[in-house]
Coordinates of C-alpha atoms in Angstrom, one line a residue:
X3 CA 103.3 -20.6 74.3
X4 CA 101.4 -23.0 72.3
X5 CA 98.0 -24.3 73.3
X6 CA 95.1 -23.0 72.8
X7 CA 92.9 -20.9 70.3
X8 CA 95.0 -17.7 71.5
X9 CA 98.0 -19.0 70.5
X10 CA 97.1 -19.8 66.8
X11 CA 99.6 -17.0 66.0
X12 CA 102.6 -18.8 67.8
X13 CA 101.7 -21.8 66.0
X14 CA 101.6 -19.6 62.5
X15 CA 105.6 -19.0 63.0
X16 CA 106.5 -22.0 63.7
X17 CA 104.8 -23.5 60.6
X18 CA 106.8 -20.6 58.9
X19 CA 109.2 -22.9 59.8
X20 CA 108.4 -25.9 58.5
X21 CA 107.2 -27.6 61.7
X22 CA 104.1 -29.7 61.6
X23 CA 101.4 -30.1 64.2
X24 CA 102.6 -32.9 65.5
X25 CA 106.1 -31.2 66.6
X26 CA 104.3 -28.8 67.7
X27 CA 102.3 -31.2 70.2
X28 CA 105.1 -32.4 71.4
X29 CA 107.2 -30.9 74.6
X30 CA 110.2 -28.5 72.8
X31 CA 113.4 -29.0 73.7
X32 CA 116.0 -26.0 73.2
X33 CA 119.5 -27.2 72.2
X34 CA 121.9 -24.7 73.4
X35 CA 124.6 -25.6 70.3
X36 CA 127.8 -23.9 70.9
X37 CA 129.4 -24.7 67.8
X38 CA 132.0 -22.3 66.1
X39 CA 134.9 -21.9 63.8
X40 CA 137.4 -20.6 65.8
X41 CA 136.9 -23.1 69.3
X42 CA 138.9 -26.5 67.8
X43 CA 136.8 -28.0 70.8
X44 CA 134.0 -26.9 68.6
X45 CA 134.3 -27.4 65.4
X46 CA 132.7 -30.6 65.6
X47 CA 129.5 -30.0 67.5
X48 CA 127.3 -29.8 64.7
X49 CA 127.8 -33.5 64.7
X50 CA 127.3 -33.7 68.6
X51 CA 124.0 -31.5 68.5
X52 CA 122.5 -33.4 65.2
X53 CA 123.2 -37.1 67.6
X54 CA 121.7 -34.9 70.8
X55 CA 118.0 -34.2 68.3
X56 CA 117.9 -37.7 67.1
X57 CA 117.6 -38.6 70.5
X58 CA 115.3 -36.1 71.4
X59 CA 113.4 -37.2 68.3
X60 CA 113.6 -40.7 69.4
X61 CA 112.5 -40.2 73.0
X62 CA 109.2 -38.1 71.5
X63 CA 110.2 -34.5 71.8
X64 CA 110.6 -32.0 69.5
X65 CA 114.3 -30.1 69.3
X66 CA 115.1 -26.6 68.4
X67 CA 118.5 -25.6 68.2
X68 CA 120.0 -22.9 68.9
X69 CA 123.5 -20.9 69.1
X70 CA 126.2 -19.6 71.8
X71 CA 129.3 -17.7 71.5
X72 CA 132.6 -18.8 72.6
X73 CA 136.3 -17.6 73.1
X74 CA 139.5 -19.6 72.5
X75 CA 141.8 -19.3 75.1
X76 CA 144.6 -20.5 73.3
X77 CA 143.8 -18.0 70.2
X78 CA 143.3 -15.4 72.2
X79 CA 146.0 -15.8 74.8
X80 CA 148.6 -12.9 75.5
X81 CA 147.1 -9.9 73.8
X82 CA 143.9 -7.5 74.0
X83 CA 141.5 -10.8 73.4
X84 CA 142.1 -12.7 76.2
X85 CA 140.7 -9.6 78.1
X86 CA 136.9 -11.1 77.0
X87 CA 137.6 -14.9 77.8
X88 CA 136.1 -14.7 81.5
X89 CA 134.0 -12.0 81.4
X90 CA 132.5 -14.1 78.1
X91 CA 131.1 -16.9 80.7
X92 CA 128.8 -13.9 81.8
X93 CA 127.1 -13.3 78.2
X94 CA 126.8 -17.0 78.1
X95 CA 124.7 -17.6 80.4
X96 CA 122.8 -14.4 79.7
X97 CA 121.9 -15.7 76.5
X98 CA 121.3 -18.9 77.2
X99 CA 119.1 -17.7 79.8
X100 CA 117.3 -14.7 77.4
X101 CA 116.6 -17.8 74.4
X102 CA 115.1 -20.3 77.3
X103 CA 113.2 -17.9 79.3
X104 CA 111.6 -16.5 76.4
X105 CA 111.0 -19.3 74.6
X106 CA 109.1 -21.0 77.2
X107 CA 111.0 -24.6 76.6
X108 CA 110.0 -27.7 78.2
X109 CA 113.4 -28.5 78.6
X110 CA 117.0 -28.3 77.6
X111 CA 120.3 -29.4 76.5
X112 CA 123.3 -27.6 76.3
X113 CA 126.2 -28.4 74.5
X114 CA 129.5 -26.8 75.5
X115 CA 132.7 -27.7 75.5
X116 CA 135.9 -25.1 76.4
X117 CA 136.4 -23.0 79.0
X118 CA 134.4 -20.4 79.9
X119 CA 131.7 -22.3 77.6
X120 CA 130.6 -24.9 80.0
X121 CA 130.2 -23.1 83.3
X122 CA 128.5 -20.4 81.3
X123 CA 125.7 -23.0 80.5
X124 CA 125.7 -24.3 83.9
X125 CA 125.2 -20.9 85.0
X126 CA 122.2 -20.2 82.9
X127 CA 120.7 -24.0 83.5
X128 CA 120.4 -23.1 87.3
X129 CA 119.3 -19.8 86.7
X130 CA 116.7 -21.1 84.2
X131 CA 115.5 -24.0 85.8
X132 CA 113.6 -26.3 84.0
X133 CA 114.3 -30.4 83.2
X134 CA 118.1 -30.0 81.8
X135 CA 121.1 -32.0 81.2
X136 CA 124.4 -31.3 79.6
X137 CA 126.8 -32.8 76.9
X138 CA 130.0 -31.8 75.9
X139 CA 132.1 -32.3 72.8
X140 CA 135.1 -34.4 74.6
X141 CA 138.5 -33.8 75.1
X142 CA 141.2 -33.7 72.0
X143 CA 143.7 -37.0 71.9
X144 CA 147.0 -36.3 72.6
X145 CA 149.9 -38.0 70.4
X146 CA 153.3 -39.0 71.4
X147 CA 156.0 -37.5 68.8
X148 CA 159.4 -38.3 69.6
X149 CA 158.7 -40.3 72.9
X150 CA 156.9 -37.6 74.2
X151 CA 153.0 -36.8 74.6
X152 CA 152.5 -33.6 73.1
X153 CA 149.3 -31.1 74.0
X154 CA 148.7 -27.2 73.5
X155 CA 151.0 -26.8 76.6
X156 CA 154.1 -28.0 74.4
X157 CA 153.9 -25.4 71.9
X158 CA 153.7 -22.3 74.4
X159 CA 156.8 -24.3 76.4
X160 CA 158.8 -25.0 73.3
X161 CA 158.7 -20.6 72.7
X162 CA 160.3 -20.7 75.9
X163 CA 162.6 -23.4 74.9
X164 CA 163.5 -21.2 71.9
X165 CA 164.0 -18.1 73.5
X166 CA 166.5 -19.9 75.3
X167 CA 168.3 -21.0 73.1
X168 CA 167.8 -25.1 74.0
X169 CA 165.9 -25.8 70.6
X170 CA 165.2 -24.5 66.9
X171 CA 162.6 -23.2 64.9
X172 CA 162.5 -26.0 63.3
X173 CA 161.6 -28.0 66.0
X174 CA 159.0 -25.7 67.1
X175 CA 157.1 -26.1 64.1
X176 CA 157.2 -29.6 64.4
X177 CA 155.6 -28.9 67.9
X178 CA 153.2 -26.6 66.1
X179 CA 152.6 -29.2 63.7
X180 CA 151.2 -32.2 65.9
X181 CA 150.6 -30.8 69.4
X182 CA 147.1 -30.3 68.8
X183 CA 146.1 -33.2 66.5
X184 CA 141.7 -32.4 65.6
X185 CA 139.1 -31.8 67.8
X186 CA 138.0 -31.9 70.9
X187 CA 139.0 -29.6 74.4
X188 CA 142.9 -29.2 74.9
X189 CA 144.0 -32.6 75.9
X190 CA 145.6 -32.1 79.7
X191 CA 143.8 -31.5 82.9
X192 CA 143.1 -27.5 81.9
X193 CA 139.7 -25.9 82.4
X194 CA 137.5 -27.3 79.9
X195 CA 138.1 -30.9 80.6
X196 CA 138.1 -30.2 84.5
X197 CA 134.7 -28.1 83.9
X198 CA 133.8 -31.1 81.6
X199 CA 134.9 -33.6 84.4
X200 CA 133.0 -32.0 87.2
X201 CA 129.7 -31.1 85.1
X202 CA 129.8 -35.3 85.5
X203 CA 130.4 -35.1 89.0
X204 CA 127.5 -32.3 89.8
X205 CA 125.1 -34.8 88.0
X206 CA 124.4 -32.9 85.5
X207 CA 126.0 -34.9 82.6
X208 CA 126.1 -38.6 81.9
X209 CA 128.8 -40.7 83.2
X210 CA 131.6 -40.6 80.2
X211 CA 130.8 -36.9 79.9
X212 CA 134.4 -35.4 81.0
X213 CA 136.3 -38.3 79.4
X214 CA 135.3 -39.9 76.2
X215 CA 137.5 -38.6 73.2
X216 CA 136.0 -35.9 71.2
X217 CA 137.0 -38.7 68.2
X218 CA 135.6 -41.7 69.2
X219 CA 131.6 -42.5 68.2
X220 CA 131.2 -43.4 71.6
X221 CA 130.9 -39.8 72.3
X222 CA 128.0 -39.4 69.3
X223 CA 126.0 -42.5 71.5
X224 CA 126.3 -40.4 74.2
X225 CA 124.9 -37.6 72.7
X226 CA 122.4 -39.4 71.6
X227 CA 121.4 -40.6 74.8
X228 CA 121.4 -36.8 76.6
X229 CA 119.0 -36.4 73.7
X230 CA 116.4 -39.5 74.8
X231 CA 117.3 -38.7 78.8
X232 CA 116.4 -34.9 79.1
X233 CA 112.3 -36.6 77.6
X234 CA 113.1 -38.7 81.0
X235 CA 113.3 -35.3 82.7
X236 CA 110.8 -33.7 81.3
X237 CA 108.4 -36.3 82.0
X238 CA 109.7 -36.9 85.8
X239 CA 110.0 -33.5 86.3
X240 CA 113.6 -33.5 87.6
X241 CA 115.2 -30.1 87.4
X242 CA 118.6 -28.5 88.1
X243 CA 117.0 -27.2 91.6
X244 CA 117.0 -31.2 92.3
X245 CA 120.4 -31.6 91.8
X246 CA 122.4 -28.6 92.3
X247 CA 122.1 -29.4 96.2
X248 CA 125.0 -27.9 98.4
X249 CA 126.5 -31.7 98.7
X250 CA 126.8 -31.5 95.2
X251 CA 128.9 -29.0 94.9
X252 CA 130.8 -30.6 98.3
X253 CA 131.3 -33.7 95.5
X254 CA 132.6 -31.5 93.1
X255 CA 134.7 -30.3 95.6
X256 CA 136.2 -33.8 96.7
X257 CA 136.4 -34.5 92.9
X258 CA 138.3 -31.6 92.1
X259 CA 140.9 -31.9 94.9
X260 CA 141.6 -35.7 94.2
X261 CA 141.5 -35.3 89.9
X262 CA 143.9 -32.3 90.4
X263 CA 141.8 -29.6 88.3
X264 CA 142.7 -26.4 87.0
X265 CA 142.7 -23.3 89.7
X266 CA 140.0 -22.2 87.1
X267 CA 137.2 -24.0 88.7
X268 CA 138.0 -22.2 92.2
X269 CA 136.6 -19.0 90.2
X270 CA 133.1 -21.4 88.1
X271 CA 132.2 -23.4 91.0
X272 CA 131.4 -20.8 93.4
X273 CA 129.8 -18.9 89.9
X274 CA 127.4 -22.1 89.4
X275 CA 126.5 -22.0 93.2
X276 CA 125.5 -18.5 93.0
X277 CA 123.0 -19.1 90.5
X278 CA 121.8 -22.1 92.5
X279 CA 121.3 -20.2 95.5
X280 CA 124.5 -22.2 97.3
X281 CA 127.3 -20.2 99.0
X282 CA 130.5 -21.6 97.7
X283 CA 134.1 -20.0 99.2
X284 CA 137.9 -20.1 99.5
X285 CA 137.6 -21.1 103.2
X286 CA 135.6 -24.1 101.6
X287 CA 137.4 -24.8 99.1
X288 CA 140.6 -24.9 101.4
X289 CA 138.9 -27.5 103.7
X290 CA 138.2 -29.9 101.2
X291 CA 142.2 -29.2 100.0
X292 CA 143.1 -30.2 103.4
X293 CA 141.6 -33.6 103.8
X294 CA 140.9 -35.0 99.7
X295 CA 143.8 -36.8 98.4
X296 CA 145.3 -36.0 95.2
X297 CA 145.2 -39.3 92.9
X298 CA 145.7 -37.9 89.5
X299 CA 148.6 -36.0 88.2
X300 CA 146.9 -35.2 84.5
X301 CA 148.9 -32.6 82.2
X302 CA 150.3 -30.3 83.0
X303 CA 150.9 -31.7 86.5
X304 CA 152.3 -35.4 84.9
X305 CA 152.6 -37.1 81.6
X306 CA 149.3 -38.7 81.7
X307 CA 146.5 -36.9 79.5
X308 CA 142.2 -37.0 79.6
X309 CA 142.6 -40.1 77.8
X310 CA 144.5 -41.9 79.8
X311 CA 142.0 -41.3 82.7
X312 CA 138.8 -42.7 80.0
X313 CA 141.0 -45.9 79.7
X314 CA 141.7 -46.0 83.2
X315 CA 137.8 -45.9 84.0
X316 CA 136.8 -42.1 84.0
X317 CA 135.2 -39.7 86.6
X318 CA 133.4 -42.9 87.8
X319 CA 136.3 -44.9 88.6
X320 CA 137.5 -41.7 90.6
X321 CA 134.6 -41.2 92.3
X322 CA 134.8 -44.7 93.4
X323 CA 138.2 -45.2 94.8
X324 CA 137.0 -42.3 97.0
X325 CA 134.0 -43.8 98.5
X326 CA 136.9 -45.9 100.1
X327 CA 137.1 -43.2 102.2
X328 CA 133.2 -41.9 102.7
X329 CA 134.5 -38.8 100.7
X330 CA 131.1 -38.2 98.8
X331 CA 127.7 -38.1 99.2
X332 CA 125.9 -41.2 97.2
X333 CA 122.3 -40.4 97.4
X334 CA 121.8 -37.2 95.4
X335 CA 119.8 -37.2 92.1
X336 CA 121.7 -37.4 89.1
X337 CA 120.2 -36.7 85.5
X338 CA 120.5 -40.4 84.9
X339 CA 117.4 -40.8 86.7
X340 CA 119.3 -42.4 89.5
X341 CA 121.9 -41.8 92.4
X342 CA 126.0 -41.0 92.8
X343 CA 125.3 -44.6 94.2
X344 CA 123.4 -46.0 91.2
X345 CA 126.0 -44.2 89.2
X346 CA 129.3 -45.8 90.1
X347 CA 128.6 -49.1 91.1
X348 CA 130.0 -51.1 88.3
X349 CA 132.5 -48.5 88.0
X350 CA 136.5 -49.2 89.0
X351 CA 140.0 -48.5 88.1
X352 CA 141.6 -50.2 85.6
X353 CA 145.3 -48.8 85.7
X354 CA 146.3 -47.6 89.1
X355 CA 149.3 -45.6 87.5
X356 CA 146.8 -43.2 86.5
X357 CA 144.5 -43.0 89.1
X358 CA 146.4 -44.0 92.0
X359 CA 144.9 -46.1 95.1
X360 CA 143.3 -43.7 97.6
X361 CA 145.6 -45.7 100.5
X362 CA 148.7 -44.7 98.0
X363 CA 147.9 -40.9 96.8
X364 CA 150.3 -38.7 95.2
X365 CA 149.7 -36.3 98.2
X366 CA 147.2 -36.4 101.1
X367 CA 146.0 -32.8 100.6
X368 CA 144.0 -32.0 97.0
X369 CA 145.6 -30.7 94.2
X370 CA 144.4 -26.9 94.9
X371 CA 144.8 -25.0 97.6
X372 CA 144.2 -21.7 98.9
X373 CA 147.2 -18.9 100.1
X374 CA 146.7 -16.0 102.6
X375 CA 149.3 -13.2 104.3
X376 CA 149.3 -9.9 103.9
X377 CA 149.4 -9.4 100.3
X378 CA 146.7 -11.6 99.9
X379 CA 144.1 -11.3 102.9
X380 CA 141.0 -12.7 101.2
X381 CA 143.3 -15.0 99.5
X382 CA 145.6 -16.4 96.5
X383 CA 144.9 -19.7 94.5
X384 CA 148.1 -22.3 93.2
X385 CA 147.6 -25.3 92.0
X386 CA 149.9 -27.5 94.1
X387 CA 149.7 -30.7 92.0
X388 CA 151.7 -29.0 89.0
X389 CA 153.8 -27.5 91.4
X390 CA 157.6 -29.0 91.8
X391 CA 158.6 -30.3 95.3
X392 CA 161.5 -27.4 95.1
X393 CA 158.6 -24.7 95.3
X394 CA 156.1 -25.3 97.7
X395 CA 159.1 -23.2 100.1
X396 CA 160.2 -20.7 98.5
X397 CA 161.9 -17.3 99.3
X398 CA 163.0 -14.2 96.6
X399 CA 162.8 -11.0 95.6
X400 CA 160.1 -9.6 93.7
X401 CA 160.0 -8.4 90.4
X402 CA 157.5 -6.3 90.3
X403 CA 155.2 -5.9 86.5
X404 CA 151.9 -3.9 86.3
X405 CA 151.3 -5.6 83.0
X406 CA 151.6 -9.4 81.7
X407 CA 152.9 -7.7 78.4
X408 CA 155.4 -5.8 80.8
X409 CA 156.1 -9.6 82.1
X410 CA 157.0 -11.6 79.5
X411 CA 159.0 -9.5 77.8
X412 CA 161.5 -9.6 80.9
X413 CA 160.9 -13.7 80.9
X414 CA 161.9 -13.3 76.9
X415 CA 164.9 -11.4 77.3
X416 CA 166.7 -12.8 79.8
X417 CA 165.7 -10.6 83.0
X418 CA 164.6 -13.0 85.4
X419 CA 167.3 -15.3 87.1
X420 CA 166.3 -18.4 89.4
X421 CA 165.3 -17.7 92.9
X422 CA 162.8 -14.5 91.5
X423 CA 159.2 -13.7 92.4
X424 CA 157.4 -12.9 89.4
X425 CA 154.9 -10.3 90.4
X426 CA 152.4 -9.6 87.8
X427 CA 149.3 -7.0 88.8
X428 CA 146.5 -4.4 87.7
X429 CA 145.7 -7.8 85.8
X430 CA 142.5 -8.5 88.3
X431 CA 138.8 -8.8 87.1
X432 CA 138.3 -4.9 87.2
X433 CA 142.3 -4.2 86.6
X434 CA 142.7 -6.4 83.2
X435 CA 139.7 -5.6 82.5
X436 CA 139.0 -9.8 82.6
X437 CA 141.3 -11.6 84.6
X438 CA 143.9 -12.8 81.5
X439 CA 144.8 -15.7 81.5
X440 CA 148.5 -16.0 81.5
X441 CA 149.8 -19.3 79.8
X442 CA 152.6 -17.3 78.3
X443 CA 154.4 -16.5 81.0
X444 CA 154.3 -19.5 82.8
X445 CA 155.3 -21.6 79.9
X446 CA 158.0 -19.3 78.7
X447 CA 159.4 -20.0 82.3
X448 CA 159.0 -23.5 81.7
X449 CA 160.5 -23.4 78.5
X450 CA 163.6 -21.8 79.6
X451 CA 164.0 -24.4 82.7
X452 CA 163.1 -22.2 85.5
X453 CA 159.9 -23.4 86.9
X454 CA 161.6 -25.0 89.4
X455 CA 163.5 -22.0 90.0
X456 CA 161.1 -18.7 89.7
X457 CA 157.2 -18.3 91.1
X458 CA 155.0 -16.6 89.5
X459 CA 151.7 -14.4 91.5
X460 CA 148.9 -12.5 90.4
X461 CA 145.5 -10.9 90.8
X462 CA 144.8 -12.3 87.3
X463 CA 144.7 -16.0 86.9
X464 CA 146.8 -18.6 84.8
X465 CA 145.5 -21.8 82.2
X466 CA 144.9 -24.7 83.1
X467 CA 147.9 -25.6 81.4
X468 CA 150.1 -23.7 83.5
X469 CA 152.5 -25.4 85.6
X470 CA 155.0 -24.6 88.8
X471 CA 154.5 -22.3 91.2
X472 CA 152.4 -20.0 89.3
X473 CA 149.7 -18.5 92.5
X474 CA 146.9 -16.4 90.8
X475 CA 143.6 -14.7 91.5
X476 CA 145.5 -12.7 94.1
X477 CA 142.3 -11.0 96.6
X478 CA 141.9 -8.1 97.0
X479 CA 143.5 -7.0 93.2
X480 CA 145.3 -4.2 93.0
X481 CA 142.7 -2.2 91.0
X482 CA 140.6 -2.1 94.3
X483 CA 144.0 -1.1 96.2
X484 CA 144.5 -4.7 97.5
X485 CA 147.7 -4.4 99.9
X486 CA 149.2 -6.7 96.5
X487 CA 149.6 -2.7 94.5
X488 CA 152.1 -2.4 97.6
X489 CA 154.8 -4.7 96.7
X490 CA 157.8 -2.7 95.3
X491 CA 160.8 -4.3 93.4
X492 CA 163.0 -6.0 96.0
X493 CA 160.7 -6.8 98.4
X494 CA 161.5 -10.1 99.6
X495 CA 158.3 -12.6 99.3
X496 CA 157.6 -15.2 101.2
X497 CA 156.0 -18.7 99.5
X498 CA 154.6 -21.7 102.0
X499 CA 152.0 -23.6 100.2
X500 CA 152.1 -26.2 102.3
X501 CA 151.1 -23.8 105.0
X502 CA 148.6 -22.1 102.9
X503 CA 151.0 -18.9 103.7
X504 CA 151.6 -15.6 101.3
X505 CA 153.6 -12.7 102.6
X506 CA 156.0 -9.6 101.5
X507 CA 158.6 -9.6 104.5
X508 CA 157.5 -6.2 104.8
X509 CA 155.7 -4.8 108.3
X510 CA 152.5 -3.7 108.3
X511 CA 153.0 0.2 108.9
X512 CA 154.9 -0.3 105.8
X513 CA 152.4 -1.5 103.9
X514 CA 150.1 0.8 105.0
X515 CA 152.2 3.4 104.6
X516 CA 153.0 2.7 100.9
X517 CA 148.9 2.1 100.4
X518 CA 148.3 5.9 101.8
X519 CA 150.3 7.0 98.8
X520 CA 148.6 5.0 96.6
X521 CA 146.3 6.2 93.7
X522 CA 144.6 4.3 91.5
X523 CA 145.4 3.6 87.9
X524 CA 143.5 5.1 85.3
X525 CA 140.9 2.2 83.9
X526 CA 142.5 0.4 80.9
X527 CA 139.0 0.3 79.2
X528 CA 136.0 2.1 79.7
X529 CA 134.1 1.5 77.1
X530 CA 132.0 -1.5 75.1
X531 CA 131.5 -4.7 77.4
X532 CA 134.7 -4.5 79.0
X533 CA 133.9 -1.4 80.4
X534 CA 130.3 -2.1 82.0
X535 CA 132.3 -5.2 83.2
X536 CA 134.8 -3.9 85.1
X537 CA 132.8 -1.6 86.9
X538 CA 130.3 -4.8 87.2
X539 CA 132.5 -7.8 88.4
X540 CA 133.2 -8.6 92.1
X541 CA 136.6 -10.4 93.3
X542 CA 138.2 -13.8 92.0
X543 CA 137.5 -14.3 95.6
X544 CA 134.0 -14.8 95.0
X545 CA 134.3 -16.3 91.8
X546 CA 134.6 -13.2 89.8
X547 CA 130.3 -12.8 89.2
X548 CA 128.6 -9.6 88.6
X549 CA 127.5 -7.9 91.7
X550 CA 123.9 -7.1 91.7

């Protein structure tokens, strides 16, 4: 792109630029800078990208930023928005991967940080391939306000409150007022910080990268050091084909299980593998459920919050209580330079309340597992960590919604009782369009005391902040006449998480005898993105990618 006597044009722009021949000499490094307005997980990156050049700049390289869209969940949760959040990952990493393939960079850093942000960059840095690493903008702080530890989580769950009648408006604004107290990724255990947490655990980020406060200048050094690193890549020639290995992604895995991540990363891990060429599924998944132990319960699942787990040692410390059981592999690459091994080895917990001793768990099984029966035969995701001991057995009628709008104005006015099924559907990747995330509903049922009481399912897919027994990503969805577009009002349902069991108490002749009947719905959307997505996007089973 720039050597050579043919290339003098090339060289022209960039002088148009300001760039001098010395920058030019030196290997170019493209900053993937996600930074926004509307993200409060990145409203600060400017700061993180300008510590990520210095270090570039240190280390001898020359760094050229540039840009990446984003979607706020919490902004755009519960109307027509929230319809783009997933299906954003997707123009993510085709961007990313449209400005580094054509710009011919040496190598790369991306800075994310929020939801679909980070495994949108992952996504592109497999698909892209050159030396890379990655470095996000940190998780938000969460304050304690009248002896409790508030996060995004307590606003949507003090609506519910109010709609009950339990609190005032008053004291939802004060909710509303300190919940969320500056920057950084929400402040619980929801799918930017586990995205965040596991990036770490894949290698791909330094050690500190899922847990070090967006706040503290710890996070800016950091920065600064992916900056001087990736030159270490570049010059060793250590790409993302080195260390996106299929025991990687069996690490991330473990990780997940035992940190108690959101049900989110069962649709971005298999994503990432895709591009990496490694086959990631449910039956996976469930295996490593069924033997990790569960040694976090992070908000929503339990009081404690991302920076509780920095203080108590980090991703590291994790990692290393687990090797007390061989649970990971410990001599894959890393972008330090050095192993999993090399990694953790000064690593430990220092506060066994939050990150409990692997011969103590919270639970022998990991904090996600998978559901099957015959309204789910290529299978249904919970996440049983946040789920109350009440509800892993549970039994009820259905109530049966083809909308979340439908949904939660049911929850708000008083129509569901304890012991219901909450059956929300035609909310799937193709039905929504875009798999909604449904925070709304879960935390109105929260709010109003019933999340002991009432389960939630659907073919779309709740936050990272949702808590009880809220199963989502339903296979097949009811758009592509999954058996789930069978079950009627009434129908009694079934719930057995410890048994990885989801069934109507319907027979089968019934079920295909409803489905002969069935038509499907006319599209929500047709047109735009939305449109050439839904007719693009394969199941939540497979981690919701576009089909070739």
């Amino acid at each position: 792109m720039k050597k050579g006597i043919e290339r003098a044009p090339h060289r022209s722009l960039f002088k148009a630029m300001g760039y001098t021949d010395e920058e030019i000499r030196r290997p170019l490094i493209g900053v993937a800078n996600a930074k926004n307005e509307i993200i409060p997980g990145h409203i600060h990156l400017d700061k993180i990208t300008e510590a990520v050049k210095a270090g570039i700049r240190m280390a001898g390289g020359t760094p050229v930023e540039f840009g990446a869209i984003g979607v706020c969940d919490g902004i755009a949760m519960g109307h027509l928005g929230m319809k783009y959040s997933l299906a954003s990952r997707e123009l993510i990493a085709d961007s990313c991967e449209a400005m580094g393939m054509a710009h011919s960079f040496d190598g790369m850093v991306f800075i994310p940080n929020c939801d679909k942000i980070v495994p949108g960059m992952l996504m592109a840095l497999a698909r892209i391939n050159v030396p890379s690493i990655v470095v996000s903008g940190g998780p938000m702080l969460s304050i304690k306000r009248n002896g409790k530890q508030l996060d995004l989580n307590s606003v949507f769950e003090a609506v519910g409150s109010f709609k009950a009648g339990t609190i005032t408006e008053e004291e939802v604004c004060e909710y509303e007022d300190h919940a969320c107290p500056g920057c950084g990724s929400c402040s619980g255990m929801f799918t930017a910080n586990s995205m965040n947490c596991l990036t770490e655990v894949l290698g791909l980020g330094l050690p500190g990268n899922g847990t070090i406060p967006a706040v503290y200048a710890e996070r800016i050094r950091l920065a600064k050091m992916a900056g001087m690193k990736v030159m270490e890549l570049v010059e060793k020639d250590i790409k993302p084909s080195d260390i996106l290995t299929y025991e990687a992604f069996e690490n991330a895995l473990v990780v997940d299980m035992a940190l108690g991540c959101s049900t989110n990363s069962v649709l971005h891990l298999p994503a990432i593998a895709s591009e990496a060429g490694v086959e990631i599924n449910l039956d996976i998944i469930n295996e490593f459920s069924s033997r990790v132990p569960n040694l976090c319960h992070l908000a929503p699942a339990g009081e404690h919050h991302i920076q509780d787990l920095y203080a108590a040692g980090g991703v590291q410390a994790v990692m290393k209580e687990l090797t007390k059981k061989n649970l990971l592999h410990l001599n894959l690459m890393t972008v330090t330079g050095g192993t999993v091994e090399e990694n953790i080895a000064k690593a430990k917990v220092t506060d066994y309340s939050v990150i409990k001793n692997i011969e103590n768990p919270y639970s022998t099984t990991g904090g996600i597992a998978v559901l099957r029966g015959n309204i789910a035969p290529d299978g249904a995701v919970v996440k049983r960590s946040a789920v109350a001991q009440e509800m892993l057995v549970h039994k009820g009628p259905a109530r049966v919604f083809d909308s979340e709008d439908e949904a939660i104005q049911a929850i708000y006015n008083g129509k569901i009782v304890k012991g219901d099924v909450i059956f929300i559907r035609y909310e799937g990747p193709k039905g929504g369009p875009g798999m909604r995330e449904m925070l709304g509903p879960t935390s109105a049922i929260a709010g109003m005391g019933l999340d002991k009481d009432v389960a939630l399912i659907t073919d779309g897919r709740f936050s990272g902040a949702s808590r009880g027994a809220s199963i989502g990503h339903v296979s097949p969805e009811a758009m592509e006449g999954g058996p789930v577009a069978a079950v009627r009002e009434g129908d009694i349902i079934s719930i057995d998480i410890p048994n990885g069991k989801l069934n109507a108490e319907v027979s089968d002749e019934e079920i295909k005898r409803r489905m002969s009947e069935w038509e499907a719905p006319v599209p929500k959307i047709t047109k735009g993105y939305l449109g050439r997505y839904a007719k693009l996007v394969s199941s939540a089973s497979t981690g919701a990618i576009l089909k070739n």
